Amino acid sequence: MTTASRRLAPGRIVLASHNAGKLREFDELMAPFGFDVVSAGALDLPEPEETGTTFEANAELKARAAAEAAGLPALADDSGFCVAALDGAPGIYSARWAGPDKDFAMAMRTVAEKLSAAGVAQAEGARASFVAVLCLAWPDGHAEFFRGEVEGEIAWPPRGDGGFGYDPMFRPDGHTRTFAEMSSQEKHGWSRTGPALSHRARAFQAFSAACLERA
Ligand code: IMP
């Protein structure tokens, strides 16, 4: 038996993330729904350690910590870049590959070096995907999950100045430009009627269909 999703009425919601790139994208995605979105950082909520071994577990621990601390529904995203020939790495460790300085130029070079060490002749064209899992947690302990994925290829060398993280080295299937060469609207690929493109927008579309009513 499946349980119907709990509807989220417009009001205050916490975005349980301290990542500026994600917060900007969620602000854009939430905008049409009439929510008062407040970030975990703005509420001075601590950033929990991501001790989970799956995207779901890490999204859940971030969402639950924020919902309990703020007494509000909280939405968290755990996401990552997954390279097929590296058995899905960096995956849940995507942020950590950039080190404490959040050096994504280095993280992207690490991906290319590991592909070379794994015997892949060139990084360009290697299969990769982005994954995002959203967890919506409520102060009473109720929690729901929504997953989005987008398949594509590695672009090497990286291209484009937009986006964040690994965007310059990812070209979604059916496109010639990397995520970093697209506007954020193109990266979301999401209109009232059209399909979503990015992993985050796909997960968000599933979340909004289940839990939100458009304002
Ligand atoms: P976490 O979910 O906070 O553990 O961080 C996920 C990490 O995955 C980010 O810091 C980025 O490095 C990477 N990532 C997730 N989503 C995206 C995206 O849309 N573009 C580029 N990199 C991303």
mmCIF file of C-alpha atoms and ligand atoms in Angstrom:
data_model
loop_
_atom_site.group_PDB
_atom_site.id
_atom_site.type_symbol
_atom_site.label_atom_id
_atom_site.label_comp_id
_atom_site.label_asym_id
_atom_site.label_seq_id
_atom_site.Cartn_x
_atom_site.Cartn_y
_atom_site.Cartn_z
ATOM 1 C CA MET A 1 0.000 0.000 0.000
ATOM 2 C CA THR A 2 1.376 3.437 -0.872
ATOM 3 C CA THR A 3 0.773 6.370 1.420
ATOM 4 C CA ALA A 4 -0.302 9.663 -0.154
ATOM 5 C CA SER A 5 2.188 12.496 0.182
ATOM 6 C CA ARG A 6 1.495 15.131 2.793
ATOM 7 C CA ARG A 7 0.666 18.466 1.118
ATOM 8 C CA LEU A 8 2.764 21.453 2.037
ATOM 9 C CA ALA A 9 0.729 24.665 2.292
ATOM 10 C CA PRO A 10 2.506 27.926 1.357
ATOM 11 C CA GLY A 11 4.284 29.320 4.402
ATOM 12 C CA ARG A 12 7.752 29.270 5.889
ATOM 13 C CA ILE A 13 10.081 26.480 4.833
ATOM 14 C CA VAL A 14 13.743 25.902 5.626
ATOM 15 C CA LEU A 15 16.164 25.025 2.869
ATOM 16 C CA ALA A 16 18.594 22.840 4.738
ATOM 17 C CA SER A 17 21.693 23.705 2.749
ATOM 18 C CA HIS A 18 24.730 25.924 3.184
ATOM 19 C CA ASN A 19 25.754 25.570 -0.481
ATOM 20 C CA ALA A 20 25.277 28.915 -2.271
ATOM 21 C CA GLY A 21 24.842 27.307 -5.716
ATOM 22 C CA LYS A 22 22.103 24.969 -4.498
ATOM 23 C CA LEU A 23 20.341 27.723 -2.545
ATOM 24 C CA ARG A 24 20.206 29.937 -5.632
ATOM 25 C CA GLU A 25 18.728 27.106 -7.710
ATOM 26 C CA PHE A 26 16.130 26.232 -5.048
ATOM 27 C CA ASP A 27 15.101 29.874 -4.746
ATOM 28 C CA GLU A 28 14.419 29.869 -8.501
ATOM 29 C CA LEU A 29 12.563 26.559 -8.383
ATOM 30 C CA MET A 30 10.438 27.521 -5.334
ATOM 31 C CA ALA A 31 9.631 31.028 -6.580
ATOM 32 C CA PRO A 32 6.325 30.219 -8.350
ATOM 33 C CA PHE A 33 4.853 28.501 -5.281
ATOM 34 C CA GLY A 34 4.564 31.423 -2.852
ATOM 35 C CA PHE A 35 6.779 30.126 -0.024
ATOM 36 C CA ASP A 36 8.795 32.157 2.437
ATOM 37 C CA VAL A 37 12.052 30.280 1.962
ATOM 38 C CA VAL A 38 14.691 30.673 4.644
ATOM 39 C CA SER A 39 18.103 29.000 4.523
ATOM 40 C CA ALA A 40 19.633 26.953 7.320
ATOM 41 C CA GLY A 41 22.538 29.413 7.292
ATOM 42 C CA ALA A 42 20.247 32.426 7.799
ATOM 43 C CA LEU A 43 18.734 30.678 10.854
ATOM 44 C CA ASP A 44 22.250 29.911 12.153
ATOM 45 C CA LEU A 45 21.479 26.193 12.136
ATOM 46 C CA PRO A 46 24.554 23.997 12.416
ATOM 47 C CA GLU A 47 25.638 22.011 9.352
ATOM 48 C CA PRO A 48 25.357 18.319 10.318
ATOM 49 C CA GLU A 49 28.168 15.969 9.349
ATOM 50 C CA GLU A 50 27.195 13.880 6.321
ATOM 51 C CA THR A 51 27.782 10.454 7.830
ATOM 52 C CA GLY A 52 25.366 8.550 5.566
ATOM 53 C CA THR A 53 26.473 6.151 2.843
ATOM 54 C CA THR A 54 23.661 7.000 0.407
ATOM 55 C CA PHE A 55 22.218 10.209 -1.052
ATOM 56 C CA GLU A 56 18.950 9.379 0.756
ATOM 57 C CA ALA A 57 20.600 8.992 4.162
ATOM 58 C CA ASN A 58 22.510 12.274 3.866
ATOM 59 C CA ALA A 59 19.468 14.195 2.584
ATOM 60 C CA GLU A 60 17.440 12.804 5.479
ATOM 61 C CA LEU A 61 19.906 13.698 8.194
ATOM 62 C CA LYS A 62 20.213 17.285 6.898
ATOM 63 C CA ALA A 63 16.419 17.720 6.538
ATOM 64 C CA ARG A 64 15.597 16.191 9.935
ATOM 65 C CA ALA A 65 18.226 18.233 11.774
ATOM 66 C CA ALA A 66 16.878 21.474 10.262
ATOM 67 C CA ALA A 67 13.190 20.599 10.819
ATOM 68 C CA GLU A 68 13.816 19.751 14.471
ATOM 69 C CA ALA A 69 15.982 22.810 15.151
ATOM 70 C CA ALA A 70 13.706 25.298 13.357
ATOM 71 C CA GLY A 71 10.310 23.750 14.149
ATOM 72 C CA LEU A 72 9.439 24.141 10.459
ATOM 73 C CA PRO A 73 9.211 21.820 7.456
ATOM 74 C CA ALA A 74 12.690 21.528 5.942
ATOM 75 C CA LEU A 75 13.838 20.528 2.489
ATOM 76 C CA ALA A 76 17.342 19.157 1.945
ATOM 77 C CA ASP A 77 19.134 18.010 -1.189
ATOM 78 C CA ASP A 78 21.990 15.562 -1.257
ATOM 79 C CA SER A 79 23.471 15.375 -4.679
ATOM 80 C CA GLY A 80 26.553 14.407 -6.590
ATOM 81 C CA PHE A 81 28.387 13.706 -9.791
ATOM 82 C CA CYS A 82 28.669 10.014 -10.701
ATOM 83 C CA VAL A 83 31.144 8.681 -13.258
ATOM 84 C CA ALA A 84 30.280 5.259 -14.652
ATOM 85 C CA ALA A 85 33.893 4.094 -15.214
ATOM 86 C CA LEU A 86 34.707 5.081 -11.600
ATOM 87 C CA ASP A 87 31.883 2.936 -10.196
ATOM 88 C CA GLY A 88 29.795 6.035 -9.501
ATOM 89 C CA ALA A 89 32.537 8.115 -7.809
ATOM 90 C CA PRO A 90 32.743 10.813 -6.609
ATOM 91 C CA GLY A 91 28.989 10.321 -5.873
ATOM 92 C CA ILE A 92 28.161 11.189 -2.275
ATOM 93 C CA TYR A 93 31.753 12.417 -1.868
ATOM 94 C CA SER A 94 31.448 15.052 -4.643
ATOM 95 C CA ALA A 95 31.777 18.031 -2.303
ATOM 96 C CA ARG A 96 34.602 16.370 -0.347
ATOM 97 C CA TRP A 97 36.728 15.800 -3.497
ATOM 98 C CA ALA A 98 37.000 19.604 -3.712
ATOM 99 C CA GLY A 99 38.649 19.746 -0.261
ATOM 100 C CA PRO A 100 38.207 22.398 2.435
ATOM 101 C CA ASP A 101 38.914 25.191 -0.088
ATOM 102 C CA LYS A 102 36.024 23.975 -2.298
ATOM 103 C CA ASP A 103 38.441 23.824 -5.216
ATOM 104 C CA PHE A 104 36.314 22.332 -8.006
ATOM 105 C CA ALA A 105 38.994 22.878 -10.666
ATOM 106 C CA MET A 106 41.068 20.427 -8.617
ATOM 107 C CA ALA A 107 38.099 18.070 -8.100
ATOM 108 C CA MET A 108 37.459 17.980 -11.860
ATOM 109 C CA ARG A 109 41.165 17.290 -12.534
ATOM 110 C CA THR A 110 40.967 14.461 -9.994
ATOM 111 C CA VAL A 111 38.098 12.904 -11.974
ATOM 112 C CA ALA A 112 40.158 13.078 -15.192
ATOM 113 C CA GLU A 113 43.249 11.637 -13.462
ATOM 114 C CA LYS A 114 41.282 8.758 -11.944
ATOM 115 C CA LEU A 115 39.752 7.967 -15.321
ATOM 116 C CA SER A 116 43.230 7.865 -16.826
ATOM 117 C CA ALA A 117 44.450 5.614 -13.969
ATOM 118 C CA ALA A 118 41.444 3.354 -14.614
ATOM 119 C CA GLY A 119 42.609 2.928 -18.224
ATOM 120 C CA VAL A 120 40.060 5.224 -19.875
ATOM 121 C CA ALA A 121 41.969 6.724 -22.815
ATOM 122 C CA GLN A 122 40.263 10.112 -22.681
ATOM 123 C CA ALA A 123 37.931 11.746 -20.204
ATOM 124 C CA GLU A 124 36.045 13.485 -23.018
ATOM 125 C CA GLY A 125 32.908 11.475 -23.787
ATOM 126 C CA ALA A 126 33.028 9.212 -20.703
ATOM 127 C CA ARG A 127 29.567 8.430 -19.295
ATOM 128 C CA ALA A 128 28.482 10.345 -16.213
ATOM 129 C CA SER A 129 25.351 11.462 -14.424
ATOM 130 C CA PHE A 130 24.183 13.851 -11.754
ATOM 131 C CA VAL A 131 21.914 12.576 -8.983
ATOM 132 C CA ALA A 132 19.847 14.607 -6.509
ATOM 133 C CA VAL A 133 17.723 13.256 -3.673
ATOM 134 C CA LEU A 134 15.408 15.650 -1.892
ATOM 135 C CA CYS A 135 14.105 14.937 1.576
ATOM 136 C CA LEU A 136 11.226 16.936 2.990
ATOM 137 C CA ALA A 137 11.143 16.487 6.771
ATOM 138 C CA TRP A 138 8.503 17.801 9.162
ATOM 139 C CA PRO A 139 8.997 18.748 12.825
ATOM 140 C CA ASP A 140 6.763 15.785 13.835
ATOM 141 C CA GLY A 141 9.173 13.327 12.181
ATOM 142 C CA HIS A 142 7.298 12.672 8.917
ATOM 143 C CA ALA A 143 9.718 12.542 5.944
ATOM 144 C CA GLU A 144 9.413 11.964 2.182
ATOM 145 C CA PHE A 145 11.999 11.480 -0.575
ATOM 146 C CA PHE A 146 12.197 12.496 -4.232
ATOM 147 C CA ARG A 147 15.027 11.474 -6.610
ATOM 148 C CA GLY A 148 16.145 13.056 -9.869
ATOM 149 C CA GLU A 149 18.900 11.932 -12.247
ATOM 150 C CA VAL A 150 20.288 13.213 -15.522
ATOM 151 C CA GLU A 151 22.556 11.152 -17.774
ATOM 152 C CA GLY A 152 25.243 12.573 -20.019
ATOM 153 C CA GLU A 153 28.932 12.730 -20.896
ATOM 154 C CA ILE A 154 32.058 14.267 -19.517
ATOM 155 C CA ALA A 155 33.278 17.343 -21.365
ATOM 156 C CA TRP A 156 37.055 17.587 -21.202
ATOM 157 C CA PRO A 157 38.576 20.069 -20.802
ATOM 158 C CA PRO A 158 35.824 21.706 -18.696
ATOM 159 C CA ARG A 159 33.868 24.482 -20.395
ATOM 160 C CA GLY A 160 31.766 27.432 -19.226
ATOM 161 C CA ASP A 161 31.598 29.887 -16.343
ATOM 162 C CA GLY A 162 28.007 29.419 -15.131
ATOM 163 C CA GLY A 163 26.591 27.059 -12.529
ATOM 164 C CA PHE A 164 28.751 25.566 -9.795
ATOM 165 C CA GLY A 165 30.644 22.436 -8.783
ATOM 166 C CA TYR A 166 31.150 19.953 -11.629
ATOM 167 C CA ASP A 167 28.870 21.804 -14.107
ATOM 168 C CA PRO A 168 31.748 22.704 -16.505
ATOM 169 C CA MET A 169 32.569 19.022 -17.104
ATOM 170 C CA PHE A 170 29.030 17.709 -17.717
ATOM 171 C CA ARG A 171 27.144 17.697 -21.016
ATOM 172 C CA PRO A 172 23.627 16.247 -20.644
ATOM 173 C CA ASP A 173 22.502 13.801 -23.342
ATOM 174 C CA GLY A 174 20.894 15.553 -26.302
ATOM 175 C CA HIS A 175 22.825 18.792 -25.697
ATOM 176 C CA THR A 176 26.082 20.166 -27.091
ATOM 177 C CA ARG A 177 26.774 22.579 -24.224
ATOM 178 C CA THR A 178 27.803 21.852 -20.647
ATOM 179 C CA PHE A 179 25.628 22.838 -17.683
ATOM 180 C CA ALA A 180 28.116 25.677 -17.047
ATOM 181 C CA GLU A 181 27.482 27.029 -20.560
ATOM 182 C CA MET A 182 23.708 27.143 -19.986
ATOM 183 C CA SER A 183 21.653 29.772 -18.178
ATOM 184 C CA SER A 184 20.198 28.451 -14.950
ATOM 185 C CA GLN A 185 16.750 28.360 -16.596
ATOM 186 C CA GLU A 186 18.135 26.136 -19.364
ATOM 187 C CA LYS A 187 19.856 23.934 -16.788
ATOM 188 C CA HIS A 188 16.600 23.491 -14.868
ATOM 189 C CA GLY A 189 14.900 23.014 -18.256
ATOM 190 C CA TRP A 190 11.662 23.353 -16.425
ATOM 191 C CA SER A 191 8.652 25.281 -17.559
ATOM 192 C CA ARG A 192 5.010 24.936 -16.595
ATOM 193 C CA THR A 193 4.516 22.279 -19.255
ATOM 194 C CA GLY A 194 7.969 21.064 -20.292
ATOM 195 C CA PRO A 195 10.110 18.309 -18.827
ATOM 196 C CA ALA A 196 12.842 19.133 -16.350
ATOM 197 C CA LEU A 197 16.497 18.716 -17.360
ATOM 198 C CA SER A 198 18.784 18.926 -14.336
ATOM 199 C CA HIS A 199 18.787 16.273 -11.628
ATOM 200 C CA ARG A 200 17.742 18.899 -9.059
ATOM 201 C CA ALA A 201 14.866 20.183 -11.202
ATOM 202 C CA ARG A 202 13.721 16.595 -11.886
ATOM 203 C CA ALA A 203 13.700 15.791 -8.176
ATOM 204 C CA PHE A 204 11.983 19.114 -7.507
ATOM 205 C CA GLN A 205 9.344 18.388 -10.131
ATOM 206 C CA ALA A 206 8.511 15.091 -8.400
ATOM 207 C CA PHE A 207 8.401 16.882 -5.025
ATOM 208 C CA SER A 208 6.203 19.712 -6.311
ATOM 209 C CA ALA A 209 3.792 17.340 -8.047
ATOM 210 C CA ALA A 210 3.388 15.357 -4.830
ATOM 211 C CA CYS A 211 3.454 18.089 -2.196
ATOM 212 C CA LEU A 212 2.887 21.577 -3.629
ATOM 213 C CA GLU A 213 0.112 23.540 -5.195
ATOM 214 C CA ARG A 214 1.167 26.243 -7.618
ATOM 215 C CA ALA A 215 0.319 29.715 -6.264
HETATM 216 P P1 IMP B 1 26.256 17.824 -0.960
HETATM 217 O O1 IMP B 1 24.940 17.351 -1.488
HETATM 218 O O2 IMP B 1 26.126 19.025 -0.082
HETATM 219 O O3 IMP B 1 27.038 16.707 -0.359
HETATM 220 O O4 IMP B 1 27.114 18.380 -2.173
HETATM 221 C C1 IMP B 1 26.963 17.863 -3.446
HETATM 222 C C2 IMP B 1 28.119 18.264 -4.326
HETATM 223 O O5 IMP B 1 27.858 17.636 -5.602
HETATM 224 C C3 IMP B 1 28.218 19.742 -4.612
HETATM 225 O O6 IMP B 1 29.105 20.393 -3.760
HETATM 226 C C4 IMP B 1 28.758 19.743 -6.023
HETATM 227 O O7 IMP B 1 30.121 19.537 -5.996
HETATM 228 C C5 IMP B 1 28.148 18.507 -6.647
HETATM 229 N N1 IMP B 1 26.903 18.875 -7.330
HETATM 230 C C6 IMP B 1 25.631 18.602 -6.936
HETATM 231 N N2 IMP B 1 24.755 19.146 -7.783
HETATM 232 C C7 IMP B 1 25.467 19.787 -8.709
HETATM 233 C C8 IMP B 1 25.105 20.568 -9.836
HETATM 234 O O8 IMP B 1 23.920 20.822 -10.141
HETATM 235 N N3 IMP B 1 26.122 21.041 -10.561
HETATM 236 C C9 IMP B 1 27.420 20.815 -10.257
HETATM 237 N N4 IMP B 1 27.814 20.126 -9.209
HETATM 238 C C10 IMP B 1 26.839 19.609 -8.434
#
